[in-house]
mmCIF file of C-alpha atoms in Angstrom:
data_model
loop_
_atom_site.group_PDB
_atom_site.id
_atom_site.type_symbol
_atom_site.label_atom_id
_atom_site.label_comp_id
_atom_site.label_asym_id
_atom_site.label_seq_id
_atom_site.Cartn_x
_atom_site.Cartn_y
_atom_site.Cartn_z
ATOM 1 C CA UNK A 1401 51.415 3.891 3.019
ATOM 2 C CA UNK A 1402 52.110 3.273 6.511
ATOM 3 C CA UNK A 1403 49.881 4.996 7.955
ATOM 4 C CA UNK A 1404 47.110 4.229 5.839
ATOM 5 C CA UNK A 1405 47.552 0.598 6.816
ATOM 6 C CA UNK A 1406 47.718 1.741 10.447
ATOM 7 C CA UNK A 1407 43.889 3.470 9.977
ATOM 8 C CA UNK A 1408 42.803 0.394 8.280
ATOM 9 C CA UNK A 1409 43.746 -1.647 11.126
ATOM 10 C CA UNK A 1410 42.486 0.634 13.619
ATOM 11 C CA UNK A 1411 39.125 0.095 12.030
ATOM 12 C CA UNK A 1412 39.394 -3.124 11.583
ATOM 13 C CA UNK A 1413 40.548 -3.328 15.627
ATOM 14 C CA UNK A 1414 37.426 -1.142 16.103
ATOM 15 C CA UNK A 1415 34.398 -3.552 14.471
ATOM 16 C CA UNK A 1416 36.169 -6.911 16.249
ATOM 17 C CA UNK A 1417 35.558 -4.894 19.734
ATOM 18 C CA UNK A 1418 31.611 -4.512 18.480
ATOM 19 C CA UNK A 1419 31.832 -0.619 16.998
ATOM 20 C CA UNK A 1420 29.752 -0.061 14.475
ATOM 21 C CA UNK A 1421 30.168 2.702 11.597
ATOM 22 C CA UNK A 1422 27.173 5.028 11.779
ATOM 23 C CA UNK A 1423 25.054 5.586 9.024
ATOM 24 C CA UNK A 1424 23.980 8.829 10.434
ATOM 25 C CA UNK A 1425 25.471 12.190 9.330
ATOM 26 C CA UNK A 1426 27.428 14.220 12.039
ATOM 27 C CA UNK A 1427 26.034 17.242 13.370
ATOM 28 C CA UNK A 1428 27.047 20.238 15.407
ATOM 29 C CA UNK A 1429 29.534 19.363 17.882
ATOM 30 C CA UNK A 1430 30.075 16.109 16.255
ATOM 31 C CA UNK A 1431 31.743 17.516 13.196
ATOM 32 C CA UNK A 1432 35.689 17.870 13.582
ATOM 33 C CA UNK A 1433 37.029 20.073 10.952
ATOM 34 C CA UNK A 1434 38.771 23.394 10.776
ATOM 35 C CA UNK A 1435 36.182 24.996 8.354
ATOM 36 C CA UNK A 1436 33.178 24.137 5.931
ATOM 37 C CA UNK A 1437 31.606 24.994 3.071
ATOM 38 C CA UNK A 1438 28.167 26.382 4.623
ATOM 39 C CA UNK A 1439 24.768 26.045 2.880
ATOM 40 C CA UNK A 1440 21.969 28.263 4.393
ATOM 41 C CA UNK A 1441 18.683 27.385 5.499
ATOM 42 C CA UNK A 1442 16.732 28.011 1.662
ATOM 43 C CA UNK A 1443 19.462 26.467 -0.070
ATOM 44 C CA UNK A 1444 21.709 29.581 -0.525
ATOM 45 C CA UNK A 1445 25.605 29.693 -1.183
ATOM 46 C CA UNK A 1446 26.790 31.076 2.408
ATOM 47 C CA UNK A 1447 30.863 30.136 1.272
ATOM 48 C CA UNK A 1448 33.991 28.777 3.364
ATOM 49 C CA UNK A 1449 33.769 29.755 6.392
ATOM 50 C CA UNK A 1450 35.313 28.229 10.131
ATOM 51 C CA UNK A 1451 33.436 26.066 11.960
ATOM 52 C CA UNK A 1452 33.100 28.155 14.797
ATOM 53 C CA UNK A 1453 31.433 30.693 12.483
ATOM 54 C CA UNK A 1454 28.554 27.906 11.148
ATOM 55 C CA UNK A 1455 27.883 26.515 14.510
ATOM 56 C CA UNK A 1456 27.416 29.993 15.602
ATOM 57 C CA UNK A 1457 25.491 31.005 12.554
ATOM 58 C CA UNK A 1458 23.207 27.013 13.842
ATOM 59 C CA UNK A 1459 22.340 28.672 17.269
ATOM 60 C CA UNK A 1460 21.524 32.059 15.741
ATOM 61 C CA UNK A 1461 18.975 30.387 13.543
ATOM 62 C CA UNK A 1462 17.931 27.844 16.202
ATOM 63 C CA UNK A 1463 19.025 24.985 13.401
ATOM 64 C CA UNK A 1464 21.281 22.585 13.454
ATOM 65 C CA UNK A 1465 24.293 22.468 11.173
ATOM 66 C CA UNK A 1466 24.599 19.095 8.971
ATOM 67 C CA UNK A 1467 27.478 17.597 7.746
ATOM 68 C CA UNK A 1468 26.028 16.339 3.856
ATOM 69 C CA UNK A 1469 28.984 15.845 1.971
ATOM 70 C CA UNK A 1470 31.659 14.415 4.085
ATOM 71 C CA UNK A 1471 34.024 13.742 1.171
ATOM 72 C CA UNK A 1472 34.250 17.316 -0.243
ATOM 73 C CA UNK A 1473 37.250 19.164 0.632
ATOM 74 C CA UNK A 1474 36.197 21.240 2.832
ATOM 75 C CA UNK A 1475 33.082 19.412 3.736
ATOM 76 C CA UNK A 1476 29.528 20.801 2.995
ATOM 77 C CA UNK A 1477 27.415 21.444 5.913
ATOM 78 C CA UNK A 1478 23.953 22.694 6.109
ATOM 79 C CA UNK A 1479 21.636 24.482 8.528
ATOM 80 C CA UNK A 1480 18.625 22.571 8.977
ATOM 81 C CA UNK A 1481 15.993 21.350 11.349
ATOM 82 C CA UNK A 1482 17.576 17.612 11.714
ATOM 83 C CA UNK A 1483 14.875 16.223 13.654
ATOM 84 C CA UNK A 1484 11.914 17.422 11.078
ATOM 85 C CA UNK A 1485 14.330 16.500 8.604
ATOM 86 C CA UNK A 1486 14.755 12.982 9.789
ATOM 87 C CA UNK A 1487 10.500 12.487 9.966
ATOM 88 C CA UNK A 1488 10.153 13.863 6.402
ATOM 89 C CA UNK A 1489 12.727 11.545 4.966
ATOM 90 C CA UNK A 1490 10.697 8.564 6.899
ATOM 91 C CA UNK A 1491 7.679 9.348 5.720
ATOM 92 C CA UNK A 1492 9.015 9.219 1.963
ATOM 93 C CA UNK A 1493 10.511 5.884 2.964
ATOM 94 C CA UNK A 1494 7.497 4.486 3.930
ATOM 95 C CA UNK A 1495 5.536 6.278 1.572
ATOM 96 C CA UNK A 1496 7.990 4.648 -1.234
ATOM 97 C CA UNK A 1497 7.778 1.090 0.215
ATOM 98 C CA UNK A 1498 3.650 1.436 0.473
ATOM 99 C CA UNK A 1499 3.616 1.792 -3.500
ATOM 100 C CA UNK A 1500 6.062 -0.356 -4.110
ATOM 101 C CA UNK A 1501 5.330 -3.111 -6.279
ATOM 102 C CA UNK A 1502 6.339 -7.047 -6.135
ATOM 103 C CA UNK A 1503 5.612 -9.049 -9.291
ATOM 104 C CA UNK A 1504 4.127 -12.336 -8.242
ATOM 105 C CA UNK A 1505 3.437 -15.595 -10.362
ATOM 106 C CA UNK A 1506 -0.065 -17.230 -9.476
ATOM 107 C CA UNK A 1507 -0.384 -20.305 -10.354
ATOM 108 C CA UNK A 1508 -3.821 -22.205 -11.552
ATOM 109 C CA UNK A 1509 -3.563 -25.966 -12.579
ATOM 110 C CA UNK A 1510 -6.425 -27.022 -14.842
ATOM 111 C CA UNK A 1511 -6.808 -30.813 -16.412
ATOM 112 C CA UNK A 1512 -7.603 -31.675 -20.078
ATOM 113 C CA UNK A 1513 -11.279 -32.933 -19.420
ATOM 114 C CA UNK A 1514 -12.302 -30.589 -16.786
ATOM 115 C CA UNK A 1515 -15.828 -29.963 -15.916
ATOM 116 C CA UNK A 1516 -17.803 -26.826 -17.550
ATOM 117 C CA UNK A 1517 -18.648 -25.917 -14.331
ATOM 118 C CA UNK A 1518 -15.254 -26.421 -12.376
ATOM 119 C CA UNK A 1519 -13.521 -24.328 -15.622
ATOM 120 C CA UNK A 1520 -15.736 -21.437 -14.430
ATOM 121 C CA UNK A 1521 -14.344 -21.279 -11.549
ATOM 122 C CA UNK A 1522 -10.887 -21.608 -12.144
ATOM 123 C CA UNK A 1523 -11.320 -18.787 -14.717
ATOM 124 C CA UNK A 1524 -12.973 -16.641 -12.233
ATOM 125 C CA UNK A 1525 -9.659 -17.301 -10.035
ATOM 126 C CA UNK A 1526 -7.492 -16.231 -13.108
ATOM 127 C CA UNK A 1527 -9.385 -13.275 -13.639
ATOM 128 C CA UNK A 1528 -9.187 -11.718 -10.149
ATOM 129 C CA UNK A 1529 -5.187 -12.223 -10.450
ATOM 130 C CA UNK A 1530 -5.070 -10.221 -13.611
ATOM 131 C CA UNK A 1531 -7.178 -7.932 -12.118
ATOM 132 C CA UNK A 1532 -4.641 -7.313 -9.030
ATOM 133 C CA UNK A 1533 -1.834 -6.600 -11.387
ATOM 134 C CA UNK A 1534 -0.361 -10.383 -11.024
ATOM 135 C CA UNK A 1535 0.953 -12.997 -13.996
ATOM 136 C CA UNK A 1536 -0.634 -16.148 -13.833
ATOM 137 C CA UNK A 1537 1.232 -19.719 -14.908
ATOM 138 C CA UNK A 1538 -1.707 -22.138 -16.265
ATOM 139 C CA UNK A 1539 -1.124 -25.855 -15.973
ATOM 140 C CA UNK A 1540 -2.253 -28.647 -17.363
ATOM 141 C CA UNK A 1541 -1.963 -31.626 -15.761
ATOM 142 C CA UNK A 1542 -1.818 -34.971 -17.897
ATOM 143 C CA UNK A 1543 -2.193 -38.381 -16.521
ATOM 144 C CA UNK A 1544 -2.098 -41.906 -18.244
ATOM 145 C CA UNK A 1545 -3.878 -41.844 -21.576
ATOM 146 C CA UNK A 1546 -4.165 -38.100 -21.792
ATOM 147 C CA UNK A 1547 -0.205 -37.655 -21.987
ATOM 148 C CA UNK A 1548 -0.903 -39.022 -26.121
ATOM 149 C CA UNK A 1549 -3.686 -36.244 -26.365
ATOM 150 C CA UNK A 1550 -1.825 -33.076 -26.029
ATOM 151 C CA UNK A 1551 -4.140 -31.287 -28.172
ATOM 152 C CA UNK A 1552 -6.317 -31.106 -25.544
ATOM 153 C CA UNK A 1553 -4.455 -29.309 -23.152
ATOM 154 C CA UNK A 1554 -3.266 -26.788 -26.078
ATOM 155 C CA UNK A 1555 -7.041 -26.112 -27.143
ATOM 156 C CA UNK A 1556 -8.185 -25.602 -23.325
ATOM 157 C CA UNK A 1557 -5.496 -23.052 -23.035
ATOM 158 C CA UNK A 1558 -6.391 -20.889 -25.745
ATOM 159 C CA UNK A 1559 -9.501 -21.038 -24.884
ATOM 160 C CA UNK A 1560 -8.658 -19.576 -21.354
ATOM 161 C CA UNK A 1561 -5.995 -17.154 -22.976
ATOM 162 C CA UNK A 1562 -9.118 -16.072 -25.184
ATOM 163 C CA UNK A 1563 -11.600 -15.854 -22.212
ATOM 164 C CA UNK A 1564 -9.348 -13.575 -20.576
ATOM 165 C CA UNK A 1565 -7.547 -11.549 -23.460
ATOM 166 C CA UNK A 1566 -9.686 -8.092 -22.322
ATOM 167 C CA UNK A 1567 -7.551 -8.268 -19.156
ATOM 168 C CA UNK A 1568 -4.392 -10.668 -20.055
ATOM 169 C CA UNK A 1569 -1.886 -11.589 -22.701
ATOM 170 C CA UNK A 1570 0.067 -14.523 -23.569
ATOM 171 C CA UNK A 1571 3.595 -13.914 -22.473
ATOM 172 C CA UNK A 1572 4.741 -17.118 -22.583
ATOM 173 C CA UNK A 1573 3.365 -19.807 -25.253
ATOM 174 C CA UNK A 1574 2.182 -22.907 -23.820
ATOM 175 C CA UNK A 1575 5.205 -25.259 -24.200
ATOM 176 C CA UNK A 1576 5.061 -29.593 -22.916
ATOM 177 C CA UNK A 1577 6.959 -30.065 -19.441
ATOM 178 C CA UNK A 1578 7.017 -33.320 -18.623
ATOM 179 C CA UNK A 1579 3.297 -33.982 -18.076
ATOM 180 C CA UNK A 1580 2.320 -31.209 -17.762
ATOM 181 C CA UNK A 1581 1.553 -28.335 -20.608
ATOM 182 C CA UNK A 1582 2.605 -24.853 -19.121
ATOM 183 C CA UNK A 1583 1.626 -21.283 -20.378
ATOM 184 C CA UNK A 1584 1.948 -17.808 -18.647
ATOM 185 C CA UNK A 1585 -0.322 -15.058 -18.846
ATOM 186 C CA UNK A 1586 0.613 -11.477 -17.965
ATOM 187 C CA UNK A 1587 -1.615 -8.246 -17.173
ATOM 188 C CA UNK A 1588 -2.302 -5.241 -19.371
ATOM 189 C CA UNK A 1589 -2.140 -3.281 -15.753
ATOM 190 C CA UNK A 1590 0.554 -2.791 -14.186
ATOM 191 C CA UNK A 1591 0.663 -3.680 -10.740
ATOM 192 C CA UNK A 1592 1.069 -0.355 -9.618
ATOM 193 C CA UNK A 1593 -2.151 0.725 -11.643
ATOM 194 C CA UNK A 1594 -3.998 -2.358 -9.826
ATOM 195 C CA UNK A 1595 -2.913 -1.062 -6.547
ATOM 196 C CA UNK A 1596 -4.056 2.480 -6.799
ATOM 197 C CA UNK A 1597 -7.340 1.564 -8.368
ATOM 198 C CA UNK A 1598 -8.101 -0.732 -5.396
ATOM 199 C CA UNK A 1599 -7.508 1.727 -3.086
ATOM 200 C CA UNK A 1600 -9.642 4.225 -4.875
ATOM 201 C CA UNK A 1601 -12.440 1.554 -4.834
ATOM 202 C CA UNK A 1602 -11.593 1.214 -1.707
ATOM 203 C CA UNK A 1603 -12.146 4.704 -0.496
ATOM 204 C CA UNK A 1604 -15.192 4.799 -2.889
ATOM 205 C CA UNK A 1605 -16.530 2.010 -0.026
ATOM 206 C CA UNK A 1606 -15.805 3.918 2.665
ATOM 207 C CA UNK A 1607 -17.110 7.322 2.019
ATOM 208 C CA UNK A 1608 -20.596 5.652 0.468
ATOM 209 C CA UNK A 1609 -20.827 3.795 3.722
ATOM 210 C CA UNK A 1610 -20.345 6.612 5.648
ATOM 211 C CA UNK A 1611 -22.976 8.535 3.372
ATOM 212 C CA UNK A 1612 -25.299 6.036 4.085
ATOM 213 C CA UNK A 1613 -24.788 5.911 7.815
ATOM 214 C CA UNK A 1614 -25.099 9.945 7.978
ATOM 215 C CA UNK A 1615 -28.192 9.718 5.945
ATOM 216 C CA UNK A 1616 -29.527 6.983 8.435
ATOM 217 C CA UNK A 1617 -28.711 9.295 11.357
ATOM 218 C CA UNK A 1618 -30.297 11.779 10.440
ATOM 219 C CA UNK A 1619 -33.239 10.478 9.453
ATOM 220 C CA UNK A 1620 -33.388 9.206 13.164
ATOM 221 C CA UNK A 1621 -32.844 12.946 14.405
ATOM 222 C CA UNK A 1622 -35.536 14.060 12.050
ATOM 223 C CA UNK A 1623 -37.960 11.327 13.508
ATOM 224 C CA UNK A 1624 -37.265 12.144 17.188
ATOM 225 C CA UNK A 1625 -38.009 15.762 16.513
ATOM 226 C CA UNK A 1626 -40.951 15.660 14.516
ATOM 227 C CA UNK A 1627 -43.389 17.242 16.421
ATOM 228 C CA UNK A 1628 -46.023 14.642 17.846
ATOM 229 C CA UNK A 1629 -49.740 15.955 17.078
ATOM 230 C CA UNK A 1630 -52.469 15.803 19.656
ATOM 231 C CA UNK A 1631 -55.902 14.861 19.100
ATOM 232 C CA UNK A 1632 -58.627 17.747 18.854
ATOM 233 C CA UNK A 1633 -60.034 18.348 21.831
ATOM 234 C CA UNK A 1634 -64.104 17.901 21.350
ATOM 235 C CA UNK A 1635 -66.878 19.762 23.742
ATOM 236 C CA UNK A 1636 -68.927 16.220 24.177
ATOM 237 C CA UNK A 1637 -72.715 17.896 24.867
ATOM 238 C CA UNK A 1638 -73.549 17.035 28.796
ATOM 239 C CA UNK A 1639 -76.877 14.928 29.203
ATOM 240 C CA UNK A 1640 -79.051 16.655 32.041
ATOM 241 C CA UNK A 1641 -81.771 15.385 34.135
ATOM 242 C CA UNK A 1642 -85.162 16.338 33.277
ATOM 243 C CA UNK A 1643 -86.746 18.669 35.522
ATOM 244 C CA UNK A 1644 -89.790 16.466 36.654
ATOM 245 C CA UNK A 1645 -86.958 13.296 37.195
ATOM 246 C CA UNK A 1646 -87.683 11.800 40.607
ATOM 247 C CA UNK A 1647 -84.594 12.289 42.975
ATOM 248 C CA UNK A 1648 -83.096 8.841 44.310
ATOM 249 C CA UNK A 1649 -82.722 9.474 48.144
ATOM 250 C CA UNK A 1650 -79.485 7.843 48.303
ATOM 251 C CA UNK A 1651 -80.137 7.227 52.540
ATOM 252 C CA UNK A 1652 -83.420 4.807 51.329
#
């Protein structure tokens, strides 16, 4: 008991003085233990075996041996290639964060009497978020007079919920707040599904631009070497002088 309180406070001593426990697993010469339980290069079952053995068994292989179990008795090591084995496990990382997925609330406020035109466009906006994967909380805002009328703002959002039901649902009934009349609208995608199409689209873009600007080049390259053809030369008949034509003395 003793001396497990003394560790404690050792490491305790340790982070006040700014250490820091490392995240990273120990390797080679790093690794302080009489003997480990070795895993080979393709995964095989090498056995117990003494330290000095694996690290020599690291160097024959040009590999490094990796401590990956710290808390087995004895601990499991592995030869590896640490370094390529660090970049792969970024890559997934990053790779995992890239198609990761957020859920996010848009939010579109609408009043009771709105304009035809001004609807239009607010269901255009509501639209494009369901597209992208993203709910969408519709308001209605009353003011003065309108606050007796909420039949208004009920109709105008089943008529939006109806507009829309090819690419939304109602996930949350509209329900009075206050003044206001709120109802949420969720995607059949998922946002996942969104993302992946729009980079497809995307890439669709970018190879038909590229098309086209191949095509266009080498239509110029077929243009500047399109042989250029010449004119026909013609033997134009030579007018001579009569025989009996007086001869201009060109010293009179």
């Amino acid at each position: 008991m003793n001396r497990r309180c003394a560790s404690v406070r050792q490491a305790v001593a340790w982070c006040y003085r700014g250490g820091s426990i490392s995240a990273e697993p120990r390797i080679n010469d790093r690794i302080r233990v009489p003997e480990v339980r070795l895993v080979g290069p393709s995964g095989e079952q090498v056995g117990i075996v003494p330290l000095a053995k694996a690290l020599e068994l690291a160097q024959e292989y040009d590999l490094d041996l990796v401590e990956v179990a710290a808390n087995a008795r004895p601990p499991v090591c592995k030869l590896m290639d640490y370094g390529k084995f660090k970049y792969e496990s970024a890559m997934k990382a990053r790779e995992a964060r890239k198609n990761q997925a957020h859920t996010v609330i848009k939010e579109m406020k609408l009043r009771p009497k709105i304009d035809p035109h001004d609807y239009d466009t607010k269901k255009g906006h509501v639209v494009r978020f369901l597209k992208q994967g993203d709910k969408v909380k519709i308001t209605i805002m009353f003011r003065g007079r309108e606050q007796s009328r909420p039949e208004l703002g009920f109709r105008l959002l089943q008529r939006l919920a109806s507009d829309v039901e090819e690419l939304g649902f109602i996930e949350s009934n509209p329900k009075q707040d206050g003044r206001n009349m709120i109802m949420v609208l969720g995607p059949h995608k998922k946002k996942t599904e969104a993302m992946a199409e729009a980079r497809e689209a995307q890439a669709a873009r970018k190879a038909e631009r590229q098309g086209v600007a191949s095509d266009e080049a080498a239509d110029e390259v077929e243009a500047s070497e399109a042989p250029v053809e010449e004119a026909p030369a013609t033997d134009a008949p030579v007018a001579e002088a009569p025989a009996d034509a007086p001869v201009e003395n060109p010293e009179a």
